[in-house]
Short mmCIF file of C-alpha atoms and ligand atoms in Angstrom, two decimals:
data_model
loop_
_atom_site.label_atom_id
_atom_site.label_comp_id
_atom_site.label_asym_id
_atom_site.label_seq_id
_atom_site.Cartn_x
_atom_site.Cartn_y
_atom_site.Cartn_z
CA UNK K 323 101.83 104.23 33.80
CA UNK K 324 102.45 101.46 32.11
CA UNK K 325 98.49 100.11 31.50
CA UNK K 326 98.70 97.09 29.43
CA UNK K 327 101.71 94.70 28.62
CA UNK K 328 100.99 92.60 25.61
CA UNK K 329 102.22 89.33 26.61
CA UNK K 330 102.12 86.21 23.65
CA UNK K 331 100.84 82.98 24.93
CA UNK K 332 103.70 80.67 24.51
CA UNK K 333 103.73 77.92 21.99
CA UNK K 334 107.14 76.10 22.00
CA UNK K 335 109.11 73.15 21.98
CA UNK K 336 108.70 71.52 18.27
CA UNK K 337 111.20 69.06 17.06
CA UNK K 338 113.26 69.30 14.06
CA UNK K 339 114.64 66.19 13.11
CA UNK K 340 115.29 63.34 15.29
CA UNK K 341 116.22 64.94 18.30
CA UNK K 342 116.60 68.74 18.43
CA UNK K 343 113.71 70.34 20.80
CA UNK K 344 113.04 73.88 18.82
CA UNK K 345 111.31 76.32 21.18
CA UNK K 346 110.22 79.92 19.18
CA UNK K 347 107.50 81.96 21.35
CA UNK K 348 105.08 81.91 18.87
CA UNK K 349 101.45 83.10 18.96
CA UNK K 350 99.04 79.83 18.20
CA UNK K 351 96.06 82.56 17.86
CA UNK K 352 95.78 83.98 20.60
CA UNK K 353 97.41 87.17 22.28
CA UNK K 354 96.81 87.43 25.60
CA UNK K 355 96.32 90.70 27.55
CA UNK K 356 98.12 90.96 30.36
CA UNK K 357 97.19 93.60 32.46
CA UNK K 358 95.84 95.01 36.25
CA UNK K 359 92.28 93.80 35.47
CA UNK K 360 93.33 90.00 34.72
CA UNK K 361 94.74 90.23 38.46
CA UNK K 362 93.01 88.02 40.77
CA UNK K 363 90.91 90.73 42.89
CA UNK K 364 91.39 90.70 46.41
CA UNK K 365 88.78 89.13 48.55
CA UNK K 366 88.33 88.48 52.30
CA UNK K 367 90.40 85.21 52.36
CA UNK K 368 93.06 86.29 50.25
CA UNK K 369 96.53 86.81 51.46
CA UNK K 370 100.11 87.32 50.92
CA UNK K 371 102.71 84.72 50.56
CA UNK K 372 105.07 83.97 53.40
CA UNK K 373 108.80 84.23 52.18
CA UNK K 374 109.95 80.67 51.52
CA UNK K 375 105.91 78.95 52.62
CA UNK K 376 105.87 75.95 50.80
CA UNK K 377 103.56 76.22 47.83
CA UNK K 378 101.94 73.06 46.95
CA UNK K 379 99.98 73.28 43.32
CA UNK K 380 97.13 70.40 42.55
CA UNK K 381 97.72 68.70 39.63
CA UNK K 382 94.70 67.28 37.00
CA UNK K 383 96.45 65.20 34.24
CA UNK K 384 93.77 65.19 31.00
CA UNK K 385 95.07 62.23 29.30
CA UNK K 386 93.60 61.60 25.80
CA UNK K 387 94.00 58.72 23.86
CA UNK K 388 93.18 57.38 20.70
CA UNK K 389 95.72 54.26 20.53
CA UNK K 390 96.52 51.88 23.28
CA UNK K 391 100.21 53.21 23.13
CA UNK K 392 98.68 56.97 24.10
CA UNK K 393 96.88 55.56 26.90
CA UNK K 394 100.00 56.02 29.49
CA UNK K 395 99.97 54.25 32.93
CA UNK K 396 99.10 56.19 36.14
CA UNK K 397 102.75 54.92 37.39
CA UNK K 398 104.47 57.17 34.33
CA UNK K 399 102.16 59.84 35.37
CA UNK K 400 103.14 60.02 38.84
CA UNK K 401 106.91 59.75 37.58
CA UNK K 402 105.94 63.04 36.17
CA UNK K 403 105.04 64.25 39.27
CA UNK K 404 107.92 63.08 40.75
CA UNK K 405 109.87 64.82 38.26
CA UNK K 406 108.35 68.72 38.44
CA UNK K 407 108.80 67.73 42.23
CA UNK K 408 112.49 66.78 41.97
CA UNK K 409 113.36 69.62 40.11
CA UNK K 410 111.53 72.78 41.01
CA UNK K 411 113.19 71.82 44.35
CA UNK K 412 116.21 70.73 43.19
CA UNK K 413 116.45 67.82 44.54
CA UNK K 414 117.14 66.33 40.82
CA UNK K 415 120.14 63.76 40.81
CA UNK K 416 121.96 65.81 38.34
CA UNK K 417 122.45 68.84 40.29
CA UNK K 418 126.31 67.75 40.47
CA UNK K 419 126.51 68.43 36.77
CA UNK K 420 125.27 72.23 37.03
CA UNK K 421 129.26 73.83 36.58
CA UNK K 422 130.59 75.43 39.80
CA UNK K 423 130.47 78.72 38.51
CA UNK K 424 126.55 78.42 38.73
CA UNK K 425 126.25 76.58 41.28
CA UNK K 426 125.68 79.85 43.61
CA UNK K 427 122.52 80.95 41.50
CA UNK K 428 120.54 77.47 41.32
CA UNK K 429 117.77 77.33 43.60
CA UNK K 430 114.91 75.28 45.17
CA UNK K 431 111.96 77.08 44.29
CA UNK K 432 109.55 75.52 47.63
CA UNK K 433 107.11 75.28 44.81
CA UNK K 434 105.57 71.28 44.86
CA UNK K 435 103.18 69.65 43.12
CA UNK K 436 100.57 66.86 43.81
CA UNK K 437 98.41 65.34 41.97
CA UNK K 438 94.79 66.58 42.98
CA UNK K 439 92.28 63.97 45.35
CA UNK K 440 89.91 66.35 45.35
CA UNK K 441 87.87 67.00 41.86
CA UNK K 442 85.56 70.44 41.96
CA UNK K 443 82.41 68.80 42.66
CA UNK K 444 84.30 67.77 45.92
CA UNK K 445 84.86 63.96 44.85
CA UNK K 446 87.49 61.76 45.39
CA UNK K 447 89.87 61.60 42.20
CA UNK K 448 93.50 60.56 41.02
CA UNK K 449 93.90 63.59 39.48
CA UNK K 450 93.79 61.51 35.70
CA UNK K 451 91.05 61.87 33.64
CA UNK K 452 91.40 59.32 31.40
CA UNK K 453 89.32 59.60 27.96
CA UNK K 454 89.54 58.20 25.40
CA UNK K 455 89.18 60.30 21.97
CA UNK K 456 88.09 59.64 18.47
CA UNK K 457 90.64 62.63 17.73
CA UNK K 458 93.94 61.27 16.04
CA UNK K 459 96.25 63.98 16.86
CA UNK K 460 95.47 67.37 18.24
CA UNK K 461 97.43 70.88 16.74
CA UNK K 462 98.30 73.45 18.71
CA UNK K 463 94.78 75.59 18.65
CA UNK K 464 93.61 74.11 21.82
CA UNK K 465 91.43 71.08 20.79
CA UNK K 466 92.17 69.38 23.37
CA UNK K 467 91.08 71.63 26.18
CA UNK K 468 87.41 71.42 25.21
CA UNK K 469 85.22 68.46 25.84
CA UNK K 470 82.89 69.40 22.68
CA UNK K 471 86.37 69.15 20.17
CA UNK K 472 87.64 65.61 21.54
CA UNK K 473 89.53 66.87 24.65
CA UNK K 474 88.10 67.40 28.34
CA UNK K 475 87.58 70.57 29.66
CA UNK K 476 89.60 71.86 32.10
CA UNK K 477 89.29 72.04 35.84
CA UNK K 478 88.91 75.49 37.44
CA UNK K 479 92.16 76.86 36.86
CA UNK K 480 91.84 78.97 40.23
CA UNK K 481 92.77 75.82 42.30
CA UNK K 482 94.31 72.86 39.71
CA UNK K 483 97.26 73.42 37.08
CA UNK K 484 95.49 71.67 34.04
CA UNK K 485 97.88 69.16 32.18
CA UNK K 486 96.42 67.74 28.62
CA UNK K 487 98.64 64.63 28.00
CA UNK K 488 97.67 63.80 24.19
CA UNK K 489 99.33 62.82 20.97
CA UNK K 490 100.16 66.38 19.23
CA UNK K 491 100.71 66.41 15.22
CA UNK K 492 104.05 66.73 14.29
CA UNK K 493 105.21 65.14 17.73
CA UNK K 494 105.49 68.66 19.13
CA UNK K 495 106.76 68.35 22.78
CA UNK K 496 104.08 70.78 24.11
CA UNK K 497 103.26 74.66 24.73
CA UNK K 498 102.33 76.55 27.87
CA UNK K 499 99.79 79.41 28.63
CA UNK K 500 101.05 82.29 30.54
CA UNK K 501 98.99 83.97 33.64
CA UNK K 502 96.43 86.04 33.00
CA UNK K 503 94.97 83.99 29.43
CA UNK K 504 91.23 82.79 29.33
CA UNK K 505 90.99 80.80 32.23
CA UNK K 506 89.11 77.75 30.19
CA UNK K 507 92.65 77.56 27.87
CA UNK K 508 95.10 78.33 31.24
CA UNK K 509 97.65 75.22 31.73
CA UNK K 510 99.97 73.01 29.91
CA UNK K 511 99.75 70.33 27.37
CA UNK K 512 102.37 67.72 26.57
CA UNK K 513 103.01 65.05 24.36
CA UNK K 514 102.47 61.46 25.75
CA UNK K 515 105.76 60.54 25.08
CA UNK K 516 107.71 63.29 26.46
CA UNK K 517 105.72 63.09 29.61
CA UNK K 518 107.20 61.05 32.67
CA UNK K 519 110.36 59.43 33.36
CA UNK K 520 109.29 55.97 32.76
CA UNK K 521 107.55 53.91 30.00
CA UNK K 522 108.23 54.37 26.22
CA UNK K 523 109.48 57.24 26.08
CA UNK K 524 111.21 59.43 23.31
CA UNK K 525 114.64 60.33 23.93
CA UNK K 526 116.24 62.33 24.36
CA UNK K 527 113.49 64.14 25.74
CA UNK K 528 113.10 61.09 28.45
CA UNK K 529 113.63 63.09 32.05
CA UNK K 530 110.18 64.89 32.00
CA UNK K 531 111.40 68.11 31.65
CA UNK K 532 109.46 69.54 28.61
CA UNK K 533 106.86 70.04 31.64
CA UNK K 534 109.15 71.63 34.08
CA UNK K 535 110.29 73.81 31.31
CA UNK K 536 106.66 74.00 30.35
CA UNK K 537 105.30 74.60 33.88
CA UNK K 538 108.01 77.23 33.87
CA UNK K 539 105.94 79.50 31.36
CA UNK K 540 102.85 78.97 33.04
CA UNK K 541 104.18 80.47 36.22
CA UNK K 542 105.13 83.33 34.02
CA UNK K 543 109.28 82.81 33.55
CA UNK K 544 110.26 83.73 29.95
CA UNK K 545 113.02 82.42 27.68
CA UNK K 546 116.60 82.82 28.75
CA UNK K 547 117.16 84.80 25.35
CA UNK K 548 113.84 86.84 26.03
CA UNK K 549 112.84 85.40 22.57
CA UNK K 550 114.89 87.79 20.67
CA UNK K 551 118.78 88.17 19.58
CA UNK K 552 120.91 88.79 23.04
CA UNK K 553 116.77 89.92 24.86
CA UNK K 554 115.94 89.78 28.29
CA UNK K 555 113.90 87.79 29.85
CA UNK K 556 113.27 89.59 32.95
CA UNK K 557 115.43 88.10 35.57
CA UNK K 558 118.60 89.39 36.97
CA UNK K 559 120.45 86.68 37.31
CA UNK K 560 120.42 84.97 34.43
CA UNK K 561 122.98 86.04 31.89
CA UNK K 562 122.27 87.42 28.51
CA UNK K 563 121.84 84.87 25.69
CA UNK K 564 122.08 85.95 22.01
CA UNK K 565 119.62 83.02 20.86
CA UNK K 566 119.25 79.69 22.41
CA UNK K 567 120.74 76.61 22.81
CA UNK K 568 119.78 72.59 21.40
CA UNK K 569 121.09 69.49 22.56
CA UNK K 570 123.77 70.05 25.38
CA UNK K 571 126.85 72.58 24.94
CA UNK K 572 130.10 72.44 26.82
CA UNK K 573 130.61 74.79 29.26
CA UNK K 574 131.77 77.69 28.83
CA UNK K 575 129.40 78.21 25.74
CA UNK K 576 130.43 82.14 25.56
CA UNK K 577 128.83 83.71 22.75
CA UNK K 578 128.80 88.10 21.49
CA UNK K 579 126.27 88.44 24.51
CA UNK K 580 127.85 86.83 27.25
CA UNK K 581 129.44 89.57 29.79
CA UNK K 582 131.69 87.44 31.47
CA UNK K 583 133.85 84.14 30.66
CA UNK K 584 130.86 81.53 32.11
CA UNK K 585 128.75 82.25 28.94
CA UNK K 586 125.65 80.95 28.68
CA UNK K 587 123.26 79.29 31.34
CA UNK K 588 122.44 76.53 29.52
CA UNK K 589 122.00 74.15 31.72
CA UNK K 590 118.59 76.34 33.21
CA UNK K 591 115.38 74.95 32.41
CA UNK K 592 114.07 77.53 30.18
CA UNK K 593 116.26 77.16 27.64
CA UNK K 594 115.91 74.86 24.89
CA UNK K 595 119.18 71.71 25.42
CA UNK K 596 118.13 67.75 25.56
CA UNK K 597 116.85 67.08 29.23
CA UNK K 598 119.78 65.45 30.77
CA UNK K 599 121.45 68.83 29.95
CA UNK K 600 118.80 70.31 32.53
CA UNK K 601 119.49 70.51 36.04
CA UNK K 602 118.47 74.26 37.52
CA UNK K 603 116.61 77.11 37.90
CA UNK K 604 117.64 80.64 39.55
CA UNK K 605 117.12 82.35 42.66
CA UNK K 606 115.79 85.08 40.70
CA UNK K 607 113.66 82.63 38.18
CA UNK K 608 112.35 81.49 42.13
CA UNK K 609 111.17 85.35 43.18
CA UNK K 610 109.24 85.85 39.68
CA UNK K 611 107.55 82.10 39.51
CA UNK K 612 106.49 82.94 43.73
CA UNK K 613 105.28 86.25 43.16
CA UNK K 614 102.86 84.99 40.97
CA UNK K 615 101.40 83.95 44.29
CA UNK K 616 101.53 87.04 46.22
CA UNK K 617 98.30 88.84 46.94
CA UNK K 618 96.86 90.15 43.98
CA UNK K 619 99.22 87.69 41.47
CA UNK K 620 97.53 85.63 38.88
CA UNK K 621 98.05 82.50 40.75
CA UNK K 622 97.59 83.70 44.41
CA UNK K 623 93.97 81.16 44.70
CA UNK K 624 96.30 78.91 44.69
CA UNK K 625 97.24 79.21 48.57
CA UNK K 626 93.71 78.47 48.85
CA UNK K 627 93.46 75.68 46.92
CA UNK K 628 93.05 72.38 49.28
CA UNK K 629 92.41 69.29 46.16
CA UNK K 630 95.63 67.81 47.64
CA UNK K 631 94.27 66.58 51.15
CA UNK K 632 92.45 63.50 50.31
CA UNK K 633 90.24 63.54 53.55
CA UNK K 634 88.25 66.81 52.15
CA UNK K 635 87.06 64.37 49.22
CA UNK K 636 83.47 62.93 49.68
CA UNK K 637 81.83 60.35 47.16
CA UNK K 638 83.99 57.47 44.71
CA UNK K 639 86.46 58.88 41.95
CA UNK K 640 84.56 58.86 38.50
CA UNK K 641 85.66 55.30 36.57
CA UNK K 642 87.90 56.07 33.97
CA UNK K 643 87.19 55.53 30.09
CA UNK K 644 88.38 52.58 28.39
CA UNK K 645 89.48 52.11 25.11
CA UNK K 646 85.95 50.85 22.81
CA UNK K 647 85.83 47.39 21.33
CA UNK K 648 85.76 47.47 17.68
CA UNK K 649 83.06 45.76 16.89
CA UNK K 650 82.80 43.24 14.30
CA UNK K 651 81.71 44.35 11.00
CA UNK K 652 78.61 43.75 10.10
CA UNK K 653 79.11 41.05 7.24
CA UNK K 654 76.91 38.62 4.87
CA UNK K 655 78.38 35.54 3.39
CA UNK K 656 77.19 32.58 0.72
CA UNK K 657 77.07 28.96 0.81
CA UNK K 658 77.61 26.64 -0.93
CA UNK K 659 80.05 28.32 -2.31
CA UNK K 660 81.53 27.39 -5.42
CA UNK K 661 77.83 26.78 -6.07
CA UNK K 662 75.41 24.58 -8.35
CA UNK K 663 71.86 25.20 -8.50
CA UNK K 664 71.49 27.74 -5.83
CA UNK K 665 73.23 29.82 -3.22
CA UNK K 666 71.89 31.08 0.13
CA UNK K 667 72.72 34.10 1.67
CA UNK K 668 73.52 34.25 5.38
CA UNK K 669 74.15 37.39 7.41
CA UNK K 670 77.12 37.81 10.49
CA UNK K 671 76.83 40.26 13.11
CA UNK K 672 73.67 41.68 12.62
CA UNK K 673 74.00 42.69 9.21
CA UNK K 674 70.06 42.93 7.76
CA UNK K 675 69.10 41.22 4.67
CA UNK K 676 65.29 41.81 3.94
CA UNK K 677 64.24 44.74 2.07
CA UNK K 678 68.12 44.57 0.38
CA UNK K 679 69.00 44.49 -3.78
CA UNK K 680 71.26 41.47 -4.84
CA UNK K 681 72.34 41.98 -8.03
CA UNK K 682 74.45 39.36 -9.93
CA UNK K 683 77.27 40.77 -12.10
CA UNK K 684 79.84 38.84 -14.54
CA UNK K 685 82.99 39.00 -14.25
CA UNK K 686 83.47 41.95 -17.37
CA UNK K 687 81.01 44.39 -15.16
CA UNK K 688 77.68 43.16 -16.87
CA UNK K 689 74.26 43.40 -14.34
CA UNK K 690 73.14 39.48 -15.01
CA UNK K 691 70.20 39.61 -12.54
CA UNK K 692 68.88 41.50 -9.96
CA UNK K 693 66.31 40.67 -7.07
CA UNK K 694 65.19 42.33 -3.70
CA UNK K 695 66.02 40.05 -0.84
CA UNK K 696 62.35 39.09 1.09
CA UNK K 697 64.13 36.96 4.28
CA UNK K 698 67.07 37.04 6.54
CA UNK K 699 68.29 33.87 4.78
CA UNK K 700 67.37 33.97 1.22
CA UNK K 701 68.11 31.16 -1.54
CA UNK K 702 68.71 32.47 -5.32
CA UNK K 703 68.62 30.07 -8.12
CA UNK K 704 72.17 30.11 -10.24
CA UNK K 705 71.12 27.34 -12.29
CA UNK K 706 70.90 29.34 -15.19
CA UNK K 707 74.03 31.13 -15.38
CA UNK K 708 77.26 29.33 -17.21
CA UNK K 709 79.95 28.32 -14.88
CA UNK K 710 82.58 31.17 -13.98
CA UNK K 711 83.36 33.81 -11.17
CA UNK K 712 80.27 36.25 -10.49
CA UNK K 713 79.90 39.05 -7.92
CA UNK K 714 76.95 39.79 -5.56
CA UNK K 715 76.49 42.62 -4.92
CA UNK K 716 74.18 43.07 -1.90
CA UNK K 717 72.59 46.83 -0.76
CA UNK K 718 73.72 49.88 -2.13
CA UNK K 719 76.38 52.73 -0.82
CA UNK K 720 78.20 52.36 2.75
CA UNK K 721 76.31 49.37 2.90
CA UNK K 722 77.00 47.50 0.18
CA UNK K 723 78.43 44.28 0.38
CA UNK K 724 80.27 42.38 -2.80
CA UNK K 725 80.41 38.29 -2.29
CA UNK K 726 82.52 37.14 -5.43
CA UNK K 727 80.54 33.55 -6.27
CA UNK K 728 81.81 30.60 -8.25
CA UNK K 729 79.64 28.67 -10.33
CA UNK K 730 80.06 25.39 -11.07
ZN1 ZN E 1591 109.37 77.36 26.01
#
């Protein structure tokens, strides 16, 4: 009996260069066990799929920004949506361009998306989080999934695909979790500008499907290549593929592993071309991303998931964060200033001056005077120094504060 499969938690999609999406299945720390005991156990409401049943999945975008420019609209979100929508059913506008010899294997998955209007304390949400995160860009070691590391924590991964949307170092495109990982890590993240169809987005990965391809993994499809030279990746009907492929072959791309003249399936999500080389998954891709569902599968809660009917929400959707206002810096200046006799001190924005050191220095580094400051405005006689350019320096360390003076 086979007991335990050792499955690695996908990390893919980097960029090299400009515009070539790199996918490897590499481990970002984590191996996941994949086995009978990480199977959803059965329960008294749990049941089977019903061939073809629609299978609607609630949706909780986790957007994080630090910048303005991360902070995505809702309307690019739901283009998103839209997207995974479009194209897990194919209902994409590019199916025309999948070539005729394919044609017969490209499927609509009945597998939809929403995005949730339920949140799990029963509230009435978007399904965006929006937060905003002192974090300036996350690496692939999860950050982002945890509230306590600058991200959010995800939603119970029994009822909502998770989606982190967040600025990723190296302007990675994303990585996927498979089924069956530690639930508080299970979902997707993306970049924030590979995610949509509309705003500024970074071609030519501009068509949203770094999260169908993504999404892919997470209902447990593999690689076309099966990560290795001419592997498998567990679905009969997609041909053998001795590595995979960037930007968008011609068809036929026949390589050493193809066993017939139409060569390589290129044009299937889960390999690696631009998106508008994208346009299909298979039948048989369809039968492993469903089972997933069926009694017992790692994702079968989710035909008991109901965050996508609105009127089960009670109470107002949590406000979204904003991005803070800097505030001004706290700040002291001088007047008169060039100065004769005397110069008074003035502090801006709350800056405190009692209790402070002033010390005068010259212009070649030498301490001239120095005084503690006894008011929030206080005067200090010059008249005794020659006429030049002097620095103040006012408090000491993070605080300090350096007024450069002229004397007349
Ligand atoms: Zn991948």
């Amino acid at each position: 009996m086979k007991s335990v499969l050792l499955f690695v938690t996908a990390m893919c999609c980097f960029v090299v260069g400009e515009a070539q999406r790199i996918c490897g299945t590499l481990e970002y720390g984590l191996r996941v066990q994949h086995n009978a005991s990480n199977k959803t156990s059965a329960s008294t409401w749990s049941r089977d799929t019903v061939p073809n049943e629609m299978i609607t999945i609630p949706v909780v975008v986790h957007l994080l920004f630090n910048t303005a420019e991360q902070n995505i609209s809702d309307e690019q979100i739901i283009s998103q949506i839209k997207a995974l929508n479009n194209d897990y059913r194919r209902l994409n506008a590019d199916t025309s361009n999948t070539p005729d010899a394919f044609k017969p294997y490209a499927a609509d998955t009945r597998i939809m998306f929403c995005l949730a209007q339920v949140d799990p304390n029963g509230r009435a949400t978007k399904g965006i989080v929006r937060k905003h995160t002192n974090v300036e860009y996350f690496l692939g070691d999860d950050g982002m999934k945890f509230s306590g590391s600058g991200g959010d924590d995800a939603w119970d991964c029994k009822k909502y695909l998770n989606i982190w949307v967040c600025y990723m170092f190296g302007r990675s495109l994303g990585y996927a979790t498979f089924p069956g990982g530690a639930p508080e890590k299970d979902g997707v993240v993306i970049n924030y500008d590979v995610f949509g169809t509309i705003g500024n987005l970074r071609a030519p990965f501009n068509k949203g499907r770094t999260a169908t391809h993504e999404v892919g993994h997470w209902l447990g499809l593999r690689h076309l290549w099966g990560d290795e030279s001419c592997g498998d990746d567990g679905v009969g009907d997609t041909p053998r593929q001795l590595s995979y492929n960037f930007n968008c072959p011609s068809f036929p791309h026949v390589t050493s592993c193809s066993t017939d003249g139409n060569g390589d399936m290129f044009m299937d999500y889960m390999d690696l071309t631009n998106d508008a080389c994208m346009n299909m998954f298979t039948y048989g891709q369809k039968l492993k991303m469903r089972s997933a569902f069926a009694n017992g599968g790692p994702r079968n809660t989710f035909l008991n998931s109901y965050a996508c009917d609105s009127s089960l929400a009670t109470g107002a959707p949590l406000p979204d964060d904003t991005l803070p206002v800097a505030k001004p810096r706290a700040d002291v200046r001088s007047y008169p200033n060039p100065a004769n006799d005397q110069v008074t001190l003035m502090p801006l924005n709350e800056y405190v001056l009692t209790g402070k050191e002033c010390v005068v220095f010259n212009m070649a580094g030498m301490k001239l005077m120095q005084l503690t400051l006894s008011s929030e405005k206080p005067t200090i006689n010059v008249a005794k120094l020659p006429a030049g350019v002097y620095i103040l320096r006012i408090g000491q360390g993070g605080e300090k504060r350096n007024i450069k003076l002229i004397k007349l």
